Coordinates of C-alpha atoms in Angstrom, one line a residue:
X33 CA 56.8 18.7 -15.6
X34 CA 58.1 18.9 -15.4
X35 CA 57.1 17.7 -14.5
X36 CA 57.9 16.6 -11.0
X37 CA 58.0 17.1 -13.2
X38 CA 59.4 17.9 -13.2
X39 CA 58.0 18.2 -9.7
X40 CA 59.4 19.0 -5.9
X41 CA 63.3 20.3 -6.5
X42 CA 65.4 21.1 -3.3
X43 CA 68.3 23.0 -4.2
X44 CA 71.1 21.0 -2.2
X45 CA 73.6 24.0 -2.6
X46 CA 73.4 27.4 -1.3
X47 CA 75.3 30.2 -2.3
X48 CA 76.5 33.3 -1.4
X49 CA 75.2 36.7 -2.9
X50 CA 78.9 37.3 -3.8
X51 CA 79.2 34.4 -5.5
X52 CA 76.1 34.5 -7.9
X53 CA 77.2 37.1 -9.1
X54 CA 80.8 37.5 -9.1
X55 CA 82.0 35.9 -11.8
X56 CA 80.6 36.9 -15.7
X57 CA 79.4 34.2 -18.2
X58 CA 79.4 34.6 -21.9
X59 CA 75.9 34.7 -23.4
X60 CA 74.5 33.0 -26.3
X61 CA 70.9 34.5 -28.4
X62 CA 68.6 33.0 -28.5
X63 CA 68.8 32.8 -31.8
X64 CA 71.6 31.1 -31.6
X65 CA 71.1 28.6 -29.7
X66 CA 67.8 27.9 -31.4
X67 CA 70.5 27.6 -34.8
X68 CA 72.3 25.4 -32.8
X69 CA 70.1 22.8 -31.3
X70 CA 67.4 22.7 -33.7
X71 CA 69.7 22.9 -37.5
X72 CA 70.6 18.9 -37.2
X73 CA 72.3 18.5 -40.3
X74 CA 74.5 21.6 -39.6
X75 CA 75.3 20.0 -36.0
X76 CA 75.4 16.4 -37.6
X77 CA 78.5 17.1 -39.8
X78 CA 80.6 19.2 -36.9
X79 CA 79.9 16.1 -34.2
X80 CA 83.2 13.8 -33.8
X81 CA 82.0 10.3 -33.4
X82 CA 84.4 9.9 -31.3
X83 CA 83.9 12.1 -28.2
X84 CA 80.0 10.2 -28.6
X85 CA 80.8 7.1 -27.0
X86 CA 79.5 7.8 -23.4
X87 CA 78.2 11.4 -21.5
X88 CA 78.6 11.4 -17.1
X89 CA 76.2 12.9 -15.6
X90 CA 76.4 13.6 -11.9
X91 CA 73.2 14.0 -9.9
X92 CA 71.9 14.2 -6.3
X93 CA 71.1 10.5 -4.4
X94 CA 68.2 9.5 -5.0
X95 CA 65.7 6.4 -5.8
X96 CA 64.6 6.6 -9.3
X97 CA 60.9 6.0 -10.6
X98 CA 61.0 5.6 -14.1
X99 CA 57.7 4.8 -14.7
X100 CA 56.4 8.0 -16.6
X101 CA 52.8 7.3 -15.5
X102 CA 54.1 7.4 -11.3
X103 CA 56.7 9.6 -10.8
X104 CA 56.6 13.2 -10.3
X105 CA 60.0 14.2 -10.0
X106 CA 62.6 16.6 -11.4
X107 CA 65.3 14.1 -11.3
X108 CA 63.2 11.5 -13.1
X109 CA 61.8 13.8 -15.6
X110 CA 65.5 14.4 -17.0
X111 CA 65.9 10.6 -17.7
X112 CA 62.3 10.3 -19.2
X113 CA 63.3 12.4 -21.6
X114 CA 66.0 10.5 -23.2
X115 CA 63.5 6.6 -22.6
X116 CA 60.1 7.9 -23.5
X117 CA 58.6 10.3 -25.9
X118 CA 55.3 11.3 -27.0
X119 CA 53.2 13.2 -29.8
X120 CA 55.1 16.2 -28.6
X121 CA 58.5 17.1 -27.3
X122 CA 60.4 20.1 -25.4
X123 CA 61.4 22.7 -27.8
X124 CA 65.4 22.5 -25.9
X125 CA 65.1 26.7 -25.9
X126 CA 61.7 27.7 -25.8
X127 CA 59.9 25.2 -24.4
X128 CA 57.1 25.5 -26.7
X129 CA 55.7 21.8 -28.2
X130 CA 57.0 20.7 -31.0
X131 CA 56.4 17.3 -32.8
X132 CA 57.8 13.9 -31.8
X133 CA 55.7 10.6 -32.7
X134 CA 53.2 13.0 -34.5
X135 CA 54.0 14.3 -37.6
X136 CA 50.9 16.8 -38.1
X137 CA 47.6 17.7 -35.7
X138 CA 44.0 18.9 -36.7
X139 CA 41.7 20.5 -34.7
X140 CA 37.9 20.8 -35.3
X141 CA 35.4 23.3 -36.4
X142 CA 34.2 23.3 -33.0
X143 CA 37.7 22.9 -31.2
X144 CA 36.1 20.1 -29.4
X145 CA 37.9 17.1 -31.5
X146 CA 41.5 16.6 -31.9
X147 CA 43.0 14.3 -35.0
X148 CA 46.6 13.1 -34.2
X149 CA 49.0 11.6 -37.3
X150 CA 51.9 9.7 -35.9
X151 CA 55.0 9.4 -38.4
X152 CA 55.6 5.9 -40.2
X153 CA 58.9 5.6 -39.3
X154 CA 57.6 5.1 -35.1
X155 CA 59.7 2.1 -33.2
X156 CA 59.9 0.8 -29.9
X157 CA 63.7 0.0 -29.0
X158 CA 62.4 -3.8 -29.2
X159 CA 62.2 -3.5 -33.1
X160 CA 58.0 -3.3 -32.8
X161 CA 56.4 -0.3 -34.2
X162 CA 54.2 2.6 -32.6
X163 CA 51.0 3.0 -33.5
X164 CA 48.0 4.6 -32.4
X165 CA 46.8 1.8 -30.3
X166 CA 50.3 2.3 -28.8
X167 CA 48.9 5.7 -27.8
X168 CA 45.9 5.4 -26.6
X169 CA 46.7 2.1 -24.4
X170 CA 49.0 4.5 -22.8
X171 CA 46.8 7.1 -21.9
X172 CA 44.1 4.9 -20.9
X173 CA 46.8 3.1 -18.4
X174 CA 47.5 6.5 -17.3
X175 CA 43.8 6.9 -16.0
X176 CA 43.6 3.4 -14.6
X177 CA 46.8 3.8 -12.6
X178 CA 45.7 4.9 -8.8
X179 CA 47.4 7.8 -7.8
X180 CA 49.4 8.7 -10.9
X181 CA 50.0 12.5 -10.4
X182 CA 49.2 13.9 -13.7
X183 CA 46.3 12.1 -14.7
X184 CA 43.4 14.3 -14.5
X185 CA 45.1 16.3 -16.5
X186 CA 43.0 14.5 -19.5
X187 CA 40.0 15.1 -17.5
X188 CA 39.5 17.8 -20.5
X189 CA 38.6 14.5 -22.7
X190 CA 35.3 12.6 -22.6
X191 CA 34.6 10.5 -19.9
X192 CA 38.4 10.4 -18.6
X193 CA 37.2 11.5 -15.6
X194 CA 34.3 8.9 -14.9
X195 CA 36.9 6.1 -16.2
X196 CA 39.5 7.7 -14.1
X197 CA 37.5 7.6 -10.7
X198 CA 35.9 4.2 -11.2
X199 CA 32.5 5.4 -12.1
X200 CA 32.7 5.1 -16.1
X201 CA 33.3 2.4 -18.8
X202 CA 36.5 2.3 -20.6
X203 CA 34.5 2.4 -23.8
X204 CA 33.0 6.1 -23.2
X205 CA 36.6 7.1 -22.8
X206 CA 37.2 9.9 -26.1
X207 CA 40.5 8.3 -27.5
X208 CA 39.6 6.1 -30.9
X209 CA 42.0 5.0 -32.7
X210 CA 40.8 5.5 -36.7
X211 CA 44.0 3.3 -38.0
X212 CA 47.2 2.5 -37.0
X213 CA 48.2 6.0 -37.4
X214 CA 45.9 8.3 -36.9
X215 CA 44.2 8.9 -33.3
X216 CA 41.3 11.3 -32.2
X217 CA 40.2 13.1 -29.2
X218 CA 37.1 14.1 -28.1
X219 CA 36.8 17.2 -25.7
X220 CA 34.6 18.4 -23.2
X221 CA 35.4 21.7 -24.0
X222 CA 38.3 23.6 -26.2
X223 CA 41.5 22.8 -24.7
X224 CA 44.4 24.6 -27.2
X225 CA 46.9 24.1 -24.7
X226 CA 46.8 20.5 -24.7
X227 CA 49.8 20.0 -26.9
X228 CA 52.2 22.0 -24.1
X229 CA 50.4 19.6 -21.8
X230 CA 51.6 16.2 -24.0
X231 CA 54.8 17.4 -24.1
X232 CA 55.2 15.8 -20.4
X233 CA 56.8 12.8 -20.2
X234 CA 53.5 11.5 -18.0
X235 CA 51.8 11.2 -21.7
X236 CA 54.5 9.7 -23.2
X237 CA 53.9 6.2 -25.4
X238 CA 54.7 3.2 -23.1
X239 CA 55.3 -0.3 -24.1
X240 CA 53.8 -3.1 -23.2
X241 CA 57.2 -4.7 -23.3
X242 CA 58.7 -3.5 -20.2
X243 CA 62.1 -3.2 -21.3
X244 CA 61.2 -1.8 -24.8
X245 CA 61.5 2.3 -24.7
X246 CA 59.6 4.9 -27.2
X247 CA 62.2 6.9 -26.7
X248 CA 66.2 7.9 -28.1
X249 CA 67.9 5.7 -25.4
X250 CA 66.9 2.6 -23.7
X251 CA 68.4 1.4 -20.2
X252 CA 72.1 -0.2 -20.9
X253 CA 72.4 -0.9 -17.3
X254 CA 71.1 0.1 -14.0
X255 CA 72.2 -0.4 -10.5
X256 CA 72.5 1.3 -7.4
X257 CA 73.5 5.0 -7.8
X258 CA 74.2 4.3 -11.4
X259 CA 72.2 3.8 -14.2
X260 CA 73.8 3.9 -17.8
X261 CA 71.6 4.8 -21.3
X262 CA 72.3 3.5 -24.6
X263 CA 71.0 4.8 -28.4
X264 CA 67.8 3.0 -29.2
X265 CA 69.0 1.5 -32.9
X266 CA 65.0 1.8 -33.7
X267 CA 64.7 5.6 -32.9
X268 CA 63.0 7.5 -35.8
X269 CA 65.8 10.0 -35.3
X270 CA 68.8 8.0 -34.2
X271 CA 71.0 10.0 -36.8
X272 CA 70.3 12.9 -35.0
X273 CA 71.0 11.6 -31.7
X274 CA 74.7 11.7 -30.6
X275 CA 76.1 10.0 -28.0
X276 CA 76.0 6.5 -27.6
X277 CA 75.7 6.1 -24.1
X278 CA 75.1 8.6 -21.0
X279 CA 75.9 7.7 -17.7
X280 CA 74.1 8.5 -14.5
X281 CA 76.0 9.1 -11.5
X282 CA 75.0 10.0 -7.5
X283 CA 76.8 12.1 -4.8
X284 CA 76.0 14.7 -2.8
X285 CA 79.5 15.6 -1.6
X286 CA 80.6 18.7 -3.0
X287 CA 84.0 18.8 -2.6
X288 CA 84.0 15.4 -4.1
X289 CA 81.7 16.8 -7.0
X290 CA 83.9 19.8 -7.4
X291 CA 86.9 17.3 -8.2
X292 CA 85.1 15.2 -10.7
X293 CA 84.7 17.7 -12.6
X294 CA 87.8 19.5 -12.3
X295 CA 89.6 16.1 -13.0
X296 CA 87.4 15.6 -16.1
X297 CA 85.7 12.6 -15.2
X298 CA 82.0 13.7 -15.5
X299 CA 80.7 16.4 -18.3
X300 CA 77.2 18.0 -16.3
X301 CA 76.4 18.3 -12.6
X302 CA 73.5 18.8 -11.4
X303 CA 74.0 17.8 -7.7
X304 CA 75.5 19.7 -4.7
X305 CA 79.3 21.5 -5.7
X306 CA 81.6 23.5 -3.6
X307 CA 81.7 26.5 -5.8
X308 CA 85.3 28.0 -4.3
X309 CA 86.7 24.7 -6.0
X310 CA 85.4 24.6 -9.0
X311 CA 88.4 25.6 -11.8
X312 CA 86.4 27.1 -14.5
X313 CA 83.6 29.4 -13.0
X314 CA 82.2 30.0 -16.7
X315 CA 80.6 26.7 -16.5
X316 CA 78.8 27.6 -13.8
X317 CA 74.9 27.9 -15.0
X318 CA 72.1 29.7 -12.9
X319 CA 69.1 30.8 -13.9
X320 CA 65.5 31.8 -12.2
X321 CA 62.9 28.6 -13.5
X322 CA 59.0 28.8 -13.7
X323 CA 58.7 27.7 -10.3
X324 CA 57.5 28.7 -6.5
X325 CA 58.5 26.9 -3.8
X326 CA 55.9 27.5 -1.2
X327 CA 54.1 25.7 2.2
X328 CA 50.7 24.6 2.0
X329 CA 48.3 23.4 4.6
X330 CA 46.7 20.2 4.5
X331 CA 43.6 19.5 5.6
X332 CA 41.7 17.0 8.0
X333 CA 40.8 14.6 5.5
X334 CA 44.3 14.1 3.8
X335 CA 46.0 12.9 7.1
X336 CA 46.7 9.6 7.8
X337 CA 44.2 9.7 10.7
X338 CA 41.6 10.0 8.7
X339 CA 40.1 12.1 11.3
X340 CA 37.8 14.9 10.2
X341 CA 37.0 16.1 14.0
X342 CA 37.8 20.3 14.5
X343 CA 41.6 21.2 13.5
X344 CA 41.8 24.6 13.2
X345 CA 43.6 24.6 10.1
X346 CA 41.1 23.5 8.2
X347 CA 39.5 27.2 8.6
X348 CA 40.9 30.2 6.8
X349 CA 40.3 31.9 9.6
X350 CA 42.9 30.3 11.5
X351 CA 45.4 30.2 8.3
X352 CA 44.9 33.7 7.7
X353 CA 46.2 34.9 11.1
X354 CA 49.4 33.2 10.6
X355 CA 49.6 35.1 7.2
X356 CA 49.2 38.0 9.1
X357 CA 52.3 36.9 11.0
X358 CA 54.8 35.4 8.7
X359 CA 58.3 37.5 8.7
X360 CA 58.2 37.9 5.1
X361 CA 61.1 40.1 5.5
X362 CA 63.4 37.2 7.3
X363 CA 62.1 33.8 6.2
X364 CA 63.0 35.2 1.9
X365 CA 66.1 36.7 3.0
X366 CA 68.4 34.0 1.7
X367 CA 66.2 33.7 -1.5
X368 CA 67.3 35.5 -4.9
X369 CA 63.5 35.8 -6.6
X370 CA 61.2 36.2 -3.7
X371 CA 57.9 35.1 -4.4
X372 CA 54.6 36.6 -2.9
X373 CA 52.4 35.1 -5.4
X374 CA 51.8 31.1 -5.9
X375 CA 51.7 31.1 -10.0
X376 CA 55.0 32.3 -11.6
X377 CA 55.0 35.9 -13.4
X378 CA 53.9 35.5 -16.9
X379 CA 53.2 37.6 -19.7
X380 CA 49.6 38.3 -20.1
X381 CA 48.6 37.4 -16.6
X382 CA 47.2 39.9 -14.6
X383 CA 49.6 41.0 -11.7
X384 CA 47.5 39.7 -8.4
X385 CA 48.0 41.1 -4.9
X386 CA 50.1 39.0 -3.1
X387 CA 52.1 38.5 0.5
X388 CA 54.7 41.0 1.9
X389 CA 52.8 42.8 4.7
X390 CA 53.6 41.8 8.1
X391 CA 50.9 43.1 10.9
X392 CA 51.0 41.4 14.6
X393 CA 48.2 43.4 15.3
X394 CA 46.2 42.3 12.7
X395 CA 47.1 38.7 12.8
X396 CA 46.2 38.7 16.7
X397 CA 42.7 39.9 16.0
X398 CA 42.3 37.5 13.3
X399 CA 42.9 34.8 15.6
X400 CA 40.9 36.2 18.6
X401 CA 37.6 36.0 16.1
X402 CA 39.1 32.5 15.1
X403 CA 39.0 31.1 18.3
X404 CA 35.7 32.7 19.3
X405 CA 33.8 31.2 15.8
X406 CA 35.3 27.6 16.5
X407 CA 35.2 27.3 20.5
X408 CA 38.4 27.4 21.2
X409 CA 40.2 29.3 24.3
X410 CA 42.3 32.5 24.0
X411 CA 44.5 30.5 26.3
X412 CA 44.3 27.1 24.4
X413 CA 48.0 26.8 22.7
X414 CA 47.5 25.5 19.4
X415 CA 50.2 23.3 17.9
X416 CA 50.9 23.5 13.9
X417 CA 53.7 21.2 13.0
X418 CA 55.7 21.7 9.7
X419 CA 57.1 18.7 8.2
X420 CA 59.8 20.0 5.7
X421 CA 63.0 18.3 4.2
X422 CA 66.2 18.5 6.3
X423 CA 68.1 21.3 3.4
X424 CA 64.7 23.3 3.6
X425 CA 64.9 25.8 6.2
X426 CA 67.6 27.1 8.4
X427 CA 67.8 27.5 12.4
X428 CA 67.3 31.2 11.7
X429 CA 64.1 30.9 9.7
X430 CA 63.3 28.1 12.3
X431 CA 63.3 30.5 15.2
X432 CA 61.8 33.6 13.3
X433 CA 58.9 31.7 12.8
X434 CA 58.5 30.2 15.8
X435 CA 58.4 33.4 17.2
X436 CA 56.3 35.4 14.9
X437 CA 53.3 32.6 15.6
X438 CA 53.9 32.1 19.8
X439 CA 52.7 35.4 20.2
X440 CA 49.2 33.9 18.6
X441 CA 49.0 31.2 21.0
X442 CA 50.7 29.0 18.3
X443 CA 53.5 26.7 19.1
X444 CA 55.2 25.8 15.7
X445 CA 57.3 22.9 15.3
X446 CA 59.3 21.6 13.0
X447 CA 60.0 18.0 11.8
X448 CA 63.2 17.5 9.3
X449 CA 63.3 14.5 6.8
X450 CA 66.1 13.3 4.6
X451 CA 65.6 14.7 0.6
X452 CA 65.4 11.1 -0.2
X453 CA 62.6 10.7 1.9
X454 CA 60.5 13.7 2.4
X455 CA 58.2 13.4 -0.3
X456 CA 57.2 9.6 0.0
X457 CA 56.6 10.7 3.7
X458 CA 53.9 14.0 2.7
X459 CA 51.0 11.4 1.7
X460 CA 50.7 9.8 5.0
X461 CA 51.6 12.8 7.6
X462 CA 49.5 13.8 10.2
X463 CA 51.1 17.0 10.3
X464 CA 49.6 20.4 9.4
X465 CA 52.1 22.3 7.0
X466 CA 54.5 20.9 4.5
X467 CA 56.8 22.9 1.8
X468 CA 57.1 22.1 -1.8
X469 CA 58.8 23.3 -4.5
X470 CA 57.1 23.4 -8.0
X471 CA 58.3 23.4 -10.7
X472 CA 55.7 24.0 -14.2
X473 CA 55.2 21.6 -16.5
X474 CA 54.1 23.3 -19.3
X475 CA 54.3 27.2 -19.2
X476 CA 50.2 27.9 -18.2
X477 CA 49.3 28.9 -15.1
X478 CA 47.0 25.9 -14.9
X479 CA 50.4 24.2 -14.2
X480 CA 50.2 25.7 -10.6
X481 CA 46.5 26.1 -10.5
X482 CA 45.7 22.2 -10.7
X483 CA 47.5 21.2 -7.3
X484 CA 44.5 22.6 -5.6
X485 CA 41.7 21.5 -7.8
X486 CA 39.4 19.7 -5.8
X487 CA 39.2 16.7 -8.0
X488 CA 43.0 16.7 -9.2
X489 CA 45.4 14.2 -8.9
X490 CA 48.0 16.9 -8.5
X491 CA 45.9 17.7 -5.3
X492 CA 48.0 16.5 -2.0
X493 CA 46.3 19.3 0.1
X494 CA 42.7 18.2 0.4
X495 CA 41.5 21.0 -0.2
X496 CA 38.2 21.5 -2.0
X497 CA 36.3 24.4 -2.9
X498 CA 33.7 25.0 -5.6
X499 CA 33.8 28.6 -6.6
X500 CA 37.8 27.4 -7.3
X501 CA 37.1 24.7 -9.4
X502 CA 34.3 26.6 -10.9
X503 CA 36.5 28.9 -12.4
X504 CA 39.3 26.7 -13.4
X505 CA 36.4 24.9 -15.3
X506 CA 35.0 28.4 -17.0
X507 CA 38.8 29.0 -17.8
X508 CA 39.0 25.7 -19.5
X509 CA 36.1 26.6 -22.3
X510 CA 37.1 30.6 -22.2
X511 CA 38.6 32.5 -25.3
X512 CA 42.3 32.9 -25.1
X513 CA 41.2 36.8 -23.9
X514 CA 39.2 35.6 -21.1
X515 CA 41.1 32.4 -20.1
X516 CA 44.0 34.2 -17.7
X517 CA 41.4 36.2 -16.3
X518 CA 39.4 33.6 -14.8
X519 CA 42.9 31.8 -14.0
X520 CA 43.7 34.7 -11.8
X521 CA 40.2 35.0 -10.2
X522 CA 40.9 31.7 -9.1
X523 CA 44.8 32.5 -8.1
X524 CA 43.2 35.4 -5.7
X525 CA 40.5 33.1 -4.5
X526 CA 43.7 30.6 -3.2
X527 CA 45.6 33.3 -1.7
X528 CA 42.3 34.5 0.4
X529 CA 41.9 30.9 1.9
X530 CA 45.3 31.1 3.4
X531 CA 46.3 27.3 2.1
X532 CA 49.2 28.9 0.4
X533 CA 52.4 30.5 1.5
X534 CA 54.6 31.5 -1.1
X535 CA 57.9 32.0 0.0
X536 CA 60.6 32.3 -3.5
X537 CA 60.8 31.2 -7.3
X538 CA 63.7 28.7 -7.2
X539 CA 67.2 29.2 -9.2
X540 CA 68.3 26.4 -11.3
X541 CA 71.6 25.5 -10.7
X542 CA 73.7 23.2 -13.4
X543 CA 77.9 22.7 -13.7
X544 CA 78.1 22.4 -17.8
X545 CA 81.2 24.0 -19.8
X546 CA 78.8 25.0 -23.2
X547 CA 82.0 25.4 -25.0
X548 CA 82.5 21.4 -24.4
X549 CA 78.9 20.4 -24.6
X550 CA 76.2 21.3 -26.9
X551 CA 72.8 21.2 -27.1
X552 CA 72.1 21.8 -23.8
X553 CA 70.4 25.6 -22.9
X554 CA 69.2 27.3 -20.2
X555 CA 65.2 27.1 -20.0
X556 CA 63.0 27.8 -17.3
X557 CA 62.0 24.2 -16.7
X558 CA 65.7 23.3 -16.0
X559 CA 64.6 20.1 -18.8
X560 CA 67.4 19.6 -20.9
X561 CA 66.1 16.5 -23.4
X562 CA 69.0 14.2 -23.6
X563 CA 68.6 13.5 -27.4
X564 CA 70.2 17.0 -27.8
X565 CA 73.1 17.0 -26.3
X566 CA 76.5 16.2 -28.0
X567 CA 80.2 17.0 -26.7
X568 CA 81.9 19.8 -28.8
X569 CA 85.7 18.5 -28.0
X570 CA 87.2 16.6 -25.7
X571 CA 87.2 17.8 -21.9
X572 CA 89.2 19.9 -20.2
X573 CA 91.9 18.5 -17.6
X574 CA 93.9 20.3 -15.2
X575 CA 97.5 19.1 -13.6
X576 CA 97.5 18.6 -9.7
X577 CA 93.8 18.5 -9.0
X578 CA 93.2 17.5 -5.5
X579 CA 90.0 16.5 -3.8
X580 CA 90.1 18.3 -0.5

């Protein structure tokens, strides 16, 4: 979620081995940070009203979508949390659901029906209250918006999917509403993780006032490169909510960032900084998130052409041989977690083979039988373009792979967009490899797992297979013992077609002093809900700060 969710994050600042780890942090527990963000009252009567009147936040440039049921990035995500909520929330720490505009859940003898309370004390920031017709218009505008990212993620309820497509009545859809605060589910098939799923903000109760929010903050003002929050006075938990207003800036200069900081002028960065300038190195915050960031073919029938005529990567054949190629070794060398698997490391989930073997040998065979199967020359070059965003690969990595793949007959090229633009531009590309970054939503493998479902909205690949989706399906309706292994069948089954190329798990990177601020913790979505977060005492300042 995250969740684009937080969705697609390009880190915008690289850093030097030396300087990841140079410097020591202190360390909170857990369990004290759990104390500390979750025990309100205790927080309530340490929290000067007067250091509430208005949080800066800097933050890469960027066009915001803050429309919950659209967008599918990181950067929006952040904001959503503090304008929209739904049934369930973040835990800040753990991550694990917790309740929001629900108050209590119960689940059926048969796990196939869900009953949802919502509190009493529900408001939109227009005055009007939330109820359970509030919810379920939501979701069912969820399904009817055309290519909202997380929909078929409710494809787990009855006749979502039909609805979803065009091909069922919004009257078969499983979301009734008993009375104003009570709504039920009806399931296809057990689905306990749906609450870690609601948590997103993609589920989150919308309005049908547009300028009305369900959530702790509601937009003061918004401009270009600025937007600014203010407390929603209806909030069911306003007294818990500290500041009064948070302000969203954008740069992406870091020596600029560096001295905004410095100077005291904004209290969290999450954009680009020159490290060597920053004054206090303590409030420097990394830490690895439940993420890959990978490159992933796309097929014939997702390119703008429309074309569906021989490309020879649509065959894994052809996808497998360039596997066989990749300099592992080179193109993770800058990365701090490698990643040779696509779904991040979990508990429970059984390790899978993944990619770190590099054979020319191999990979020239596997392309001679390639060509042979599909009619193509051993002399035909075959072009494979990579369209990639302009901080997401270096000349070196460039060249490496350009020359692992022209001894294949490949010539790979590469095509550089701006970070504002890449993504908008992936829909409509003719070219043949792309590179995201994902970042989990809730913490499931299915989080990873659903880009490449054939029917998923998640799905930007094309790709379609039915053994795949077949046992994504049997996980769905699998005991909790069963469930990851049919999860990592289907990982394996991925990683054999070749549409995947892992390449590292991303490191979050934030600028937050946690002796000023609190409620904010590291996580391993990089989510920090905004209703949290309080300042301690007053910024630091330091004499003779310069910006260059």
């Amino acid at each position: 979620m995250i969740k684009s969710v937080k969705r697609l994050f390009i880190l915008a600042a690289v850093f030097s081995i030396s300087v990841f780890s140079g410097f020591s942090q202190p360390q909170q527990g857990e369990d004290e940070l759990l104390e500390e963000l979750l025990s309100q009252e205790s927080a309530s009567e340490s929290v000067n009203p007067e250091l509430q009147q208005n949080f800066v936040i800097l933050e890469p440039l960027r066009n915001h979508d803050l429309n919950p049921h659209t967008t599918s990035y990181a950067a929006d995500s952040q904001i959503l949390t503090g304008l929209y909520e739904g049934l369930f929330s973040y835990n800040p720490v753990t991550l694990e659901p917790q309740y929001a505009l629900a108050v209590d859940y119960k689940v059926s003898r048969d796990k196939k029906r869900m009953t949802f309370i919502l509190r009493e004390d529900a408001y939109f920031s227009d005055g009007s209250k939330i109820t359970a017709e509030d919810v379920r218009r939501s979701w069912l505008m969820l399904l009817s918006t055309p290519d909202a990212p997380y929909a078929s993620l409710l494809d787990i309820i009855k006749g979502a999917e039909a609805f979803r497509s065009g091909t069922g009545k919004v009257d078969d859809v499983g979301i009734y509403v008993t009375d104003e605060k009570t709504l039920s589910v009806y399931l296809l098939s057990p689905a306990n993780y749906l609450p870690k799923v609601l948590c997103h903000s993609a589920f989150s109760v919308v309005s049908s006032n547009p300028t009305a929010f369900s959530g702790p903050f509601e937009i003061f003002d918004q401009e270009e490169g600025c937007i600014v929050l203010q407390k929603n006075p209806y909030y069911w938990d306003k007294k818990n909510t500290y500041l009064d207003k948070i302000t969203f800036i954008q740069s992406d200069d870091g020596d600029e960032n560096a001295y905004y900081y410095n100077s005291g002028a904004v209290d969290w960065i999450t954009s680009a900084v020159t490290v060597e300038k920053v004054i206090d190195k303590n409030a420097l915050q990394f830490s690895t998130e439940f993420g890959t960031a990978y490159y992933f073919f796309k097929n014939s029938c997702k390119k703008s052409t429309g074309k569906t005529s021989v490309n020879p990567w649509d065959y894994a054949e052809f996808r497998n041989a360039i596997l066989e190629a990749m300099p592992w070794e080179k193109i993770r060398s800058v990365s701090f977690v490698p990643a040779t698997t696509f779904v991040y490391p979990l508990s429970g989930y059984p390790q899978i083979d993944g990619f770190d073997y590099t054979d020319l040998i191999e990979a020239k065979s596997l392309m001679k039988e390639a060509r042979a199967k599909y009619g193509f020359s051993e002399d035909e070059i075959i072009p494979l373009v990579l369209d990639i965003s302009e901080y997401g690969i270096s000349d070196d990595q460039e060249k490496a792979l350009k020359d692992a793949f022209a001894p294949l007959g490949v010539d790979f090229k590469v095509r550089k967009f701006s970070s504002a633009s890449y993504f908008s531009n992936v829909k409509t590309s003719d070219s043949d490899l792309f590179s995201y970054t994902w970042i989990g939503d809730f913490a499931d493998p299915l989080a990873f797992l659903s880009l490449f479902k054939g029917d998923s909205t998640l799905n930007d690949s094309g790709w379609k297979n039915t053994e795949y989706d077949s046992l994504l399906d049997k996980a769905a309706s699998a005991p909790e013992s069963e469930r990851y292994n049919y999860l990592s069948q289907a990982e394996s089954l991925l990683l054999d077609s070749g549409m995947v190329i892992p390449i590292y798990h991303p490191v979050s990177f934030n600028l937050i002093d946690l002796t000023e601020v609190g409620g904010w913790a590291k996580n391993a979505f990089d989510i920090h809900p905004l209703k949290y977060l309080y300042k301690k005492e007053a910024k630091k300042t330091y004499d003779n700060v310069v910006k260059r």
